[in-house]
Amino acid sequence: MAMSFEWPLQPNVDTRQKQLAAWCSLVLSFCRLHKQSSMTVMEAQESPLFNNVKLQRKLPVESIQIVLEELRKKGNLEWLDKSKSSFLIMWRRPEEWGKLIYQWVSRSGQNNSVFTLYELTNGEDTEDEEFHGLDEATLLRALQALQQEHKAEIITVSDGRGVKFF
Amino acid sequence: MDRFVWTSGLLEINETLVIQQRGVRIYDGEEKIKFDAGTLLLSTHRLIWRDQKNHECCMAILLSQIVFIEEQAAGIGKSAKIVVHLHPAPPNKEPGPFQSSKNSYIKLSFKEHGQIEFYRRLSEEMTQRRWENMPVSQSLQTNRGPQPGRIRAVGIVGIERKLEEKRKETDKNISEAFEDLSKLMIKAKEMVELSKSIANKIKDKQGDITEDETIRFKSYLLSMGIANPVTRETYGSGTQYHMQLAKQLAGILQVPLEERGGIMSLTEVYCLVNRARGMEVSEKGSLTSEEFAKLVGMSVLLAKERLLLAEKMGHLCRDDSVEGLRFYPNLFMTQS
């Protein structure tokens, strides 16, 4: 087992901010690339994200938690359980997704239409859209954000959930 | 608290103000009473307390009523206090805030500080007893001390005497200390004269410094604890550090100097050198304190301090591992 070295947080406050931002950006890029919308902390520790096999260095779990907390504060992460062992990771914040979705709805003149969640992310009409293929958990949160702004309403349809846009 | 009498607070003729202090609370013995915020005045004859919120409420105690005073140091959340032990109230005392009290002492709590100075002045007035020499109106004279027929506790007299002795001894110690100081000042003056004369001789190249003067000077230094005065011979032309530094400077400055026709201002040199030293880190990629110390010819401790300072200023960032503490150029800040 390779020895694990420490990558501490920088003591200089400005540098630390930049350091944390760099880590956050790395996490989001990684998850976007690998289309990973959720992870457990244990997975994260062993993933190439925090475990550099070539250098034989790992980010210690305490530092990982600080990075994750920073992502949570920024709105890109949500804990899926109370013990903080697994999390949802959204490379775009729900509000941003919501905006994109609503823009497409308006552009295509489909206000006051109803969609199933599946249609939105997997329908033919959305193939060219960025939110095509978005995972359901993130989609739901995006729609909830729109709901807050009274631009949409999540409803129950025959075989699941859907959404009505205003 | 039954020793206080109501008063207008105006000073009598021959009565002078010594000191006053705001933010004073009075305790009856250990008990808090309603007089919690007032201005305390010390005159040559009395202690006067006036309520800060209600100026009509004003009361006083004659200094002659005071047996002795004590200091109580401030604590956490507690203000410094003066404890004032009092003679019993005479039967014909004027009306005051309390008819009777089970306590024979009061406490003055200095919530806005000022206790030290007040205590000092009060002690002085207690010692000097100026009220005995400066008669004031009859009404103030009624309480001159314990009434005849009352037995005075022996202990109190002893305490008073002790306080007096203590005061005299403190005075004596201070004077003696100042004596030494005067002697030191005289010696210092001699030294200063000698230094001036040597300095002038050097300046005017006026004859040689006599051997006698040199010996006197060295002996002065010795008496001050400087065993081996610094001279050009003993110190030499520079330490290891200076020599190393000189070599490094030569390396850094050669090309820039040539570019500038062989002359540069000192400010320019300073900037160039510091920048170049910073560059040492980025060229090599990283440095530990030991490596840096070796590089610039500095002690490891000093080298570490420099690196830490550079980190504080955002020029370097750290990598703390089992292998040690390494510093890298701070690309976090220089590259977005």
Coordinates of C-alpha atoms in Angstrom, one line a residue:
Chain A
M1 CA 0.0 0.0 0.0
A2 CA 1.5 3.3 -1.0
M3 CA 2.3 5.7 1.7
S4 CA -0.1 8.6 1.8
F5 CA 1.3 12.1 2.0
E6 CA -0.5 15.1 3.1
W7 CA -1.8 17.9 0.9
P8 CA -2.8 20.4 3.4
L9 CA -4.7 23.6 2.9
Q10 CA -2.6 26.6 2.3
P11 CA -2.2 28.8 5.4
N12 CA -2.2 32.1 3.4
V13 CA -5.9 32.9 3.1
D14 CA -5.9 34.2 -0.4
T15 CA -3.9 31.2 -1.6
R16 CA -6.2 28.9 0.3
Q17 CA -9.2 30.4 -1.5
K18 CA -7.6 29.8 -4.8
Q19 CA -6.6 26.4 -3.8
L20 CA -10.1 25.4 -2.8
A21 CA -11.5 26.9 -5.9
A22 CA -9.0 24.9 -8.0
W23 CA -10.1 21.7 -6.2
C24 CA -13.8 22.5 -6.7
S25 CA -13.3 23.2 -10.3
L26 CA -11.5 19.9 -10.7
V27 CA -14.2 17.9 -9.0
L28 CA -16.9 19.4 -11.2
S29 CA -15.0 18.9 -14.4
F30 CA -14.2 15.3 -13.4
C31 CA -17.8 14.5 -12.6
R32 CA -19.1 16.2 -15.8
L33 CA -16.6 14.3 -17.9
H34 CA -17.4 11.0 -16.3
K35 CA -21.1 11.8 -16.2
Q36 CA -21.2 11.1 -12.5
S37 CA -24.0 12.7 -10.7
S38 CA -23.6 11.1 -7.4
M39 CA -20.8 9.5 -5.4
T40 CA -20.0 8.2 -1.9
V41 CA -17.1 9.7 0.0
M42 CA -15.3 6.4 0.0
E43 CA -15.6 6.2 -3.8
A44 CA -14.2 9.7 -4.0
Q45 CA -11.2 8.9 -1.8
E46 CA -10.1 6.1 -4.1
S47 CA -11.1 7.8 -7.4
P48 CA -8.4 9.4 -9.6
L49 CA -10.0 12.6 -8.4
F50 CA -8.3 12.5 -5.0
N51 CA -6.0 9.6 -5.5
N52 CA -3.0 10.2 -7.8
V53 CA -1.6 6.8 -8.3
K54 CA 1.3 8.1 -10.4
L55 CA 2.5 10.5 -7.7
Q56 CA 1.4 8.0 -5.0
R57 CA -0.3 10.8 -3.2
K58 CA -3.8 11.1 -1.9
L59 CA -5.8 13.9 -0.5
P60 CA -6.6 13.1 3.1
V61 CA -10.2 12.6 3.9
E62 CA -10.4 15.7 6.1
S63 CA -9.3 17.8 3.2
I64 CA -11.8 16.0 0.9
Q65 CA -14.5 16.9 3.3
I66 CA -13.4 20.6 3.2
V67 CA -13.6 20.6 -0.6
L68 CA -17.0 18.9 -0.5
E69 CA -18.3 21.4 2.0
E70 CA -17.1 24.2 -0.2
L71 CA -19.0 22.7 -3.1
R72 CA -22.1 22.4 -1.0
K73 CA -21.8 26.1 -0.1
K74 CA -21.6 27.0 -3.7
G75 CA -24.7 25.0 -4.5
N76 CA -23.0 22.3 -6.5
L77 CA -23.3 19.5 -4.0
E78 CA -26.1 18.1 -1.9
W79 CA -25.7 15.4 0.8
L80 CA -28.0 12.4 0.2
D81 CA -27.9 11.1 3.7
K82 CA -27.5 12.5 7.3
S83 CA -24.2 10.7 7.9
K84 CA -22.7 12.6 4.9
S85 CA -21.5 9.4 3.3
S86 CA -22.9 10.0 -0.2
F87 CA -23.7 13.1 -2.2
L88 CA -25.2 14.5 -5.3
I89 CA -22.8 16.4 -7.5
M90 CA -24.1 18.9 -10.0
W91 CA -21.5 20.5 -12.2
R92 CA -24.1 23.1 -13.0
R93 CA -26.2 24.5 -10.1
P94 CA -29.9 23.5 -10.2
E95 CA -30.9 27.2 -10.7
E96 CA -28.7 27.3 -13.8
W97 CA -30.2 24.1 -15.2
G98 CA -33.6 25.5 -14.5
K99 CA -32.9 28.6 -16.5
L100 CA -31.6 26.6 -19.5
I101 CA -34.7 24.4 -19.4
Y102 CA -37.0 27.3 -19.2
Q103 CA -35.3 29.1 -22.0
W104 CA -35.8 26.1 -24.2
V105 CA -39.5 25.9 -23.2
S106 CA -40.0 29.6 -24.1
R107 CA -38.0 29.4 -27.2
S108 CA -40.0 26.5 -28.6
G109 CA -43.2 28.2 -27.6
Q110 CA -44.2 25.5 -25.2
N111 CA -45.3 27.4 -22.2
N112 CA -48.3 26.0 -20.6
S113 CA -47.3 22.5 -21.9
V114 CA -46.9 19.5 -19.7
F115 CA -43.9 17.2 -20.0
T116 CA -42.9 14.0 -18.3
L117 CA -39.5 14.1 -16.7
Y118 CA -38.4 11.5 -19.1
E119 CA -39.4 13.5 -22.1
L120 CA -37.4 16.5 -21.0
T121 CA -34.1 14.6 -20.6
N122 CA -34.6 11.8 -23.1
G123 CA -37.1 13.1 -25.7
E124 CA -36.1 13.6 -29.3
D125 CA -36.9 17.3 -29.0
T126 CA -34.3 17.9 -26.5
E127 CA -31.5 16.0 -28.2
D128 CA -29.6 19.2 -29.0
E129 CA -30.0 20.7 -25.6
E130 CA -27.4 20.7 -22.9
F131 CA -29.8 19.2 -20.4
H132 CA -30.4 16.2 -22.5
G133 CA -29.4 13.1 -20.6
L134 CA -29.4 14.9 -17.3
D135 CA -29.9 12.7 -14.3
E136 CA -33.3 12.7 -12.6
A137 CA -32.1 13.9 -9.2
T138 CA -30.5 17.0 -10.7
L139 CA -33.4 17.6 -13.0
L140 CA -35.8 17.4 -10.2
R141 CA -33.9 20.1 -8.3
A142 CA -33.7 22.2 -11.3
L143 CA -37.5 22.1 -11.7
Q144 CA -37.9 22.8 -8.0
A145 CA -35.9 25.9 -8.5
L146 CA -38.2 27.0 -11.3
Q147 CA -41.2 26.1 -9.2
Q148 CA -39.9 28.5 -6.5
E149 CA -40.0 31.2 -9.2
H150 CA -43.5 30.2 -10.2
K151 CA -42.3 29.3 -13.7
A152 CA -43.1 25.6 -13.4
E153 CA -45.1 23.2 -11.3
I154 CA -44.1 19.6 -10.7
I155 CA -47.1 17.3 -11.1
T156 CA -47.9 13.6 -10.9
V157 CA -48.6 12.0 -14.2
S158 CA -49.8 8.5 -15.1
D159 CA -46.5 6.7 -14.6
G160 CA -44.4 9.0 -12.6
R161 CA -43.8 12.7 -12.4
G162 CA -44.1 15.5 -14.8
V163 CA -43.9 19.2 -15.0
K164 CA -46.1 22.0 -16.3
F165 CA -44.4 25.2 -17.4
F166 CA -46.0 28.6 -17.2
Chain B
M1 CA -23.6 53.0 55.8
D2 CA -25.1 54.9 58.7
R3 CA -22.1 57.3 58.8
F4 CA -23.1 59.1 55.7
V5 CA -24.9 62.4 56.0
W6 CA -26.9 64.2 53.3
T7 CA -25.0 67.2 51.9
S8 CA -25.3 69.8 49.2
G9 CA -22.0 68.7 47.9
L10 CA -20.7 72.2 48.0
L11 CA -17.2 72.6 49.4
E12 CA -16.8 74.7 52.5
I13 CA -14.3 77.5 52.7
N14 CA -10.8 76.0 53.5
E15 CA -12.1 72.7 52.1
T16 CA -10.4 71.9 48.8
L17 CA -11.0 69.3 46.2
V18 CA -8.2 66.7 45.9
I19 CA -9.6 64.2 43.3
Q20 CA -12.8 63.0 41.9
Q21 CA -13.8 59.9 40.0
R22 CA -16.9 58.9 38.1
G23 CA -18.5 55.5 38.0
V24 CA -18.2 54.6 41.7
R25 CA -20.6 52.3 43.4
I26 CA -21.0 52.0 47.2
Y27 CA -21.4 48.8 49.1
D28 CA -22.7 48.7 52.7
G29 CA -20.2 46.1 54.0
E30 CA -20.5 43.3 51.4
E31 CA -24.0 44.3 50.4
K32 CA -24.9 46.0 47.2
I33 CA -27.2 49.0 47.8
K34 CA -29.0 51.3 45.5
F35 CA -26.1 53.8 45.2
D36 CA -24.6 52.1 42.2
A37 CA -23.4 54.9 40.0
G38 CA -22.0 58.1 41.3
T39 CA -19.2 60.5 41.3
L40 CA -16.9 60.2 44.3
L41 CA -15.1 63.3 45.4
L42 CA -12.2 63.5 47.8
S43 CA -11.7 66.8 49.6
T44 CA -9.3 67.7 52.3
H45 CA -12.1 67.1 54.8
R46 CA -14.6 64.6 53.3
L47 CA -15.5 61.9 51.0
I48 CA -18.5 63.0 49.0
W49 CA -20.6 60.8 46.7
R50 CA -23.1 62.2 44.3
D51 CA -25.5 60.1 42.3
Q52 CA -24.8 60.4 38.5
K53 CA -28.5 60.0 37.6
N54 CA -30.0 62.1 40.3
H55 CA -27.7 65.0 41.3
E56 CA -29.9 65.9 44.2
C57 CA -28.8 62.7 45.9
C58 CA -25.5 63.7 47.5
M59 CA -23.9 62.4 50.7
A60 CA -20.7 62.6 52.5
I61 CA -18.5 61.1 55.2
L62 CA -15.9 63.0 57.2
L63 CA -12.3 61.8 56.6
S64 CA -11.9 61.9 60.4
Q65 CA -14.4 59.1 60.6
I66 CA -12.1 56.8 58.7
V67 CA -10.1 54.3 60.7
F68 CA -8.2 52.9 57.8
I69 CA -8.5 52.0 54.2
E70 CA -7.6 48.9 52.1
E71 CA -7.3 48.2 48.5
Q72 CA -9.0 45.3 46.8
A73 CA -7.6 44.4 43.4
A74 CA -9.8 43.9 40.4
G75 CA -10.7 40.5 39.3
I76 CA -12.5 38.9 36.4
G77 CA -15.7 40.7 36.1
K78 CA -15.0 42.7 39.3
S79 CA -13.8 46.2 39.5
A80 CA -11.1 47.3 41.8
K81 CA -12.3 48.5 45.2
I82 CA -11.3 50.5 48.2
V83 CA -12.5 49.2 51.6
V84 CA -13.1 52.0 54.1
H85 CA -13.3 51.1 57.7
L86 CA -15.1 53.6 59.8
H87 CA -15.5 54.7 63.4
P88 CA -19.0 54.3 64.8
A89 CA -21.4 57.1 64.0
P90 CA -21.7 59.7 66.7
P91 CA -25.2 60.0 68.3
N92 CA -25.7 63.5 67.2
K93 CA -25.0 62.9 63.5
E94 CA -26.9 64.8 60.9
P95 CA -29.5 62.8 58.9
G96 CA -28.3 60.6 56.1
P97 CA -29.4 57.7 53.8
F98 CA -29.3 55.1 56.5
Q99 CA -30.4 55.3 60.1
S100 CA -28.5 52.2 61.1
S101 CA -26.2 49.7 59.7
K102 CA -24.7 46.5 61.0
N103 CA -21.5 47.1 59.1
S104 CA -18.6 49.1 60.2
Y105 CA -17.1 49.4 56.7
I106 CA -18.1 50.4 53.2
K107 CA -16.6 49.5 49.9
L108 CA -16.1 51.8 47.0
S109 CA -16.2 50.0 43.6
F110 CA -14.5 51.8 40.7
K111 CA -16.4 50.6 37.7
E112 CA -14.7 53.1 35.5
H113 CA -11.2 52.6 36.9
G114 CA -9.3 55.3 38.8
Q115 CA -9.0 53.2 41.9
I116 CA -5.2 53.3 42.1
E117 CA -4.9 57.1 42.0
F118 CA -7.9 57.7 44.2
Y119 CA -6.5 55.3 46.8
R120 CA -3.1 57.1 46.7
R121 CA -4.7 60.5 47.2
L122 CA -7.0 59.2 50.0
S123 CA -4.0 57.6 51.8
E124 CA -2.2 60.9 51.5
E125 CA -5.1 62.9 52.9
M126 CA -5.4 60.3 55.7
T127 CA -1.7 60.7 56.6
Q128 CA -1.6 64.5 56.3
R129 CA -4.9 65.0 58.1
R130 CA -5.2 68.5 56.7
W131 CA -8.7 68.8 58.1
E132 CA -7.2 69.2 61.6
N133 CA -5.3 72.3 60.5
M134 CA -7.9 73.9 58.4
P135 CA -11.0 74.5 60.4
V136 CA -14.3 74.6 58.5
S137 CA -17.9 75.4 59.5
Q138 CA -19.1 73.9 62.8
S139 CA -21.4 71.4 61.2
L140 CA -18.5 69.5 59.8
Q141 CA -16.7 69.5 63.0
T142 CA -19.1 67.3 65.0
N143 CA -17.5 64.0 64.1
R144 CA -13.9 64.3 65.1
G145 CA -13.3 60.8 65.9
P146 CA -14.3 58.3 68.6
Q147 CA -16.4 59.8 71.3
P148 CA -15.0 59.8 74.8
G149 CA -16.1 56.9 76.8
R150 CA -15.9 54.5 73.9
I151 CA -13.0 52.1 74.1
R152 CA -10.8 52.2 71.1
A153 CA -9.5 48.8 70.0
V154 CA -5.8 48.6 70.4
G155 CA -5.5 46.8 67.0
I156 CA -6.6 49.8 65.1
V157 CA -3.9 52.0 66.5
G158 CA -1.3 49.3 65.7
I159 CA -2.5 49.1 62.1
E160 CA -2.4 52.9 61.7
R161 CA 1.2 53.0 63.0
K162 CA 2.3 50.2 60.7
L163 CA 0.8 52.0 57.7
E164 CA 2.8 55.1 58.7
E165 CA 6.0 53.1 59.0
K166 CA 5.5 51.5 55.7
R167 CA 5.0 54.8 54.0
K168 CA 8.2 56.2 55.5
E169 CA 10.2 53.2 54.4
T170 CA 8.9 53.4 50.9
D171 CA 9.9 57.0 50.8
K172 CA 13.4 56.1 52.0
N173 CA 13.8 53.3 49.4
I174 CA 12.8 55.6 46.7
S175 CA 15.3 58.2 47.7
E176 CA 18.1 55.7 48.0
A177 CA 17.4 54.4 44.5
F178 CA 17.5 57.9 43.2
E179 CA 20.8 58.4 44.9
D180 CA 22.3 55.5 42.9
L181 CA 20.7 56.9 39.8
S182 CA 22.4 60.2 40.4
K183 CA 25.7 58.5 40.8
L184 CA 25.1 56.6 37.5
M185 CA 24.2 59.8 35.8
I186 CA 27.5 61.4 36.9
K187 CA 29.4 58.4 35.6
A188 CA 27.5 58.5 32.4
K189 CA 28.3 62.1 31.9
E190 CA 32.0 61.3 32.2
M191 CA 31.6 58.6 29.6
V192 CA 29.8 60.9 27.3
E193 CA 32.6 63.5 27.6
L194 CA 35.2 60.9 26.8
S195 CA 33.4 59.6 23.8
K196 CA 32.9 63.1 22.5
S197 CA 36.6 63.9 22.9
I198 CA 37.6 60.7 21.1
A199 CA 35.1 61.3 18.3
N200 CA 36.3 64.8 17.8
K201 CA 39.9 63.7 17.7
I202 CA 39.0 61.2 15.0
K203 CA 37.1 63.8 13.1
D204 CA 39.7 66.5 13.2
K205 CA 42.5 64.0 13.0
Q206 CA 43.9 65.9 15.9
G207 CA 46.7 63.9 17.3
D208 CA 46.4 60.3 18.5
I209 CA 44.0 58.9 20.9
T210 CA 46.2 58.5 23.9
E211 CA 46.7 55.1 25.4
D212 CA 45.2 56.4 28.6
E213 CA 42.0 57.3 26.9
T214 CA 41.8 54.0 25.2
I215 CA 42.2 52.2 28.4
R216 CA 39.6 54.3 30.1
F217 CA 37.1 53.7 27.3
K218 CA 37.7 50.0 27.3
S219 CA 37.2 49.9 31.1
Y220 CA 33.9 51.7 30.8
L221 CA 32.7 49.2 28.2
L222 CA 33.8 46.4 30.4
S223 CA 31.9 47.8 33.3
M224 CA 28.8 47.8 31.1
G225 CA 29.4 44.2 30.1
I226 CA 30.9 44.6 26.7
A227 CA 34.0 42.5 27.1
N228 CA 35.4 42.8 23.6
P229 CA 34.7 46.0 21.9
V230 CA 34.1 45.8 18.2
T231 CA 37.0 47.1 16.2
R232 CA 37.9 46.6 12.6
E233 CA 40.7 44.3 13.5
T234 CA 38.8 41.9 15.6
Y235 CA 35.7 41.8 13.4
G236 CA 37.5 41.6 10.2
S237 CA 36.1 42.7 6.9
G238 CA 32.9 40.7 7.2
T239 CA 31.4 37.4 8.3
Q240 CA 30.9 34.3 6.2
Y241 CA 27.4 35.5 5.5
H242 CA 28.5 38.8 4.1
M243 CA 31.1 37.1 1.9
Q244 CA 28.6 34.7 0.5
L245 CA 26.1 37.4 0.0
A246 CA 28.7 39.5 -1.8
K247 CA 29.4 36.6 -4.2
Q248 CA 25.7 36.2 -4.8
L249 CA 25.2 39.9 -5.4
A250 CA 28.0 40.0 -7.8
G251 CA 26.4 37.1 -9.8
I252 CA 23.0 38.8 -9.8
L253 CA 24.2 42.3 -10.6
Q254 CA 26.9 41.7 -13.3
V255 CA 24.6 41.7 -16.3
P256 CA 22.2 44.4 -15.2
L257 CA 25.1 46.6 -14.4
E258 CA 26.7 46.1 -17.8
E259 CA 23.4 46.9 -19.4
R260 CA 23.2 50.1 -17.5
G261 CA 26.7 51.3 -18.3
G262 CA 28.2 50.2 -15.0
I263 CA 26.2 52.3 -12.6
M264 CA 22.9 51.7 -10.8
S265 CA 21.0 53.4 -8.0
L266 CA 20.9 51.6 -4.7
T267 CA 17.1 51.3 -4.9
E268 CA 17.3 49.6 -8.2
V269 CA 19.9 47.2 -6.9
Y270 CA 17.7 46.4 -3.9
C271 CA 14.7 45.6 -6.1
L272 CA 16.7 43.6 -8.5
V273 CA 18.3 41.5 -5.9
N274 CA 15.1 40.7 -4.1
R275 CA 13.4 39.8 -7.3
A276 CA 16.2 37.6 -8.3
R277 CA 16.2 35.9 -5.0
G278 CA 12.5 35.2 -5.4
M279 CA 13.3 33.8 -8.9
E280 CA 15.6 31.2 -7.4
V281 CA 12.6 29.4 -6.2
S282 CA 10.7 29.4 -9.5
E283 CA 13.7 28.3 -11.5
K284 CA 14.3 25.3 -9.4
G285 CA 10.6 24.6 -8.9
S286 CA 10.7 24.2 -5.1
L287 CA 12.8 24.7 -2.0
T288 CA 13.0 23.5 1.5
S289 CA 14.3 25.7 4.3
E290 CA 17.6 23.9 4.3
E291 CA 18.1 24.2 0.5
F292 CA 17.3 27.9 0.7
A293 CA 19.6 28.5 3.6
K294 CA 22.5 26.9 1.7
L295 CA 21.6 28.9 -1.4
V296 CA 21.8 32.3 0.2
G297 CA 24.3 31.6 2.9
M298 CA 21.9 32.1 5.8
S299 CA 21.0 30.1 8.9
V300 CA 18.3 27.6 8.4
L301 CA 16.1 29.3 10.9
L302 CA 16.4 32.7 9.1
A303 CA 15.9 31.0 5.8
K304 CA 12.6 29.4 7.1
E305 CA 11.5 32.8 8.3
R306 CA 12.1 34.3 4.9
L307 CA 10.2 31.5 3.2
L308 CA 7.3 31.8 5.6
L309 CA 7.2 35.6 5.0
A310 CA 7.1 35.1 1.3
E311 CA 4.2 32.6 1.8
K312 CA 2.4 35.1 3.9
M313 CA 2.7 37.6 1.1
G314 CA 1.4 35.2 -1.4
H315 CA 4.6 34.7 -3.4
L316 CA 5.0 31.1 -2.3
C317 CA 2.7 28.2 -1.5
R318 CA 3.6 25.2 0.6
D319 CA 3.6 21.4 0.3
D320 CA 3.8 19.9 3.7
S321 CA 4.5 16.2 3.6
V322 CA 6.4 13.5 5.4
E323 CA 9.4 14.4 3.3
G324 CA 9.4 17.9 4.8
L325 CA 8.0 21.3 4.1
R326 CA 8.6 22.5 0.6
F327 CA 7.8 25.9 -0.9
Y328 CA 6.7 26.4 -4.5
P329 CA 6.1 29.5 -6.5
N330 CA 2.5 30.4 -5.9
L331 CA 1.0 29.7 -9.3
F332 CA -2.5 29.8 -7.6
M333 CA -2.1 33.6 -7.6
T334 CA -0.1 34.2 -10.7
Q335 CA -2.0 31.9 -13.0
S336 CA -5.7 31.9 -13.1

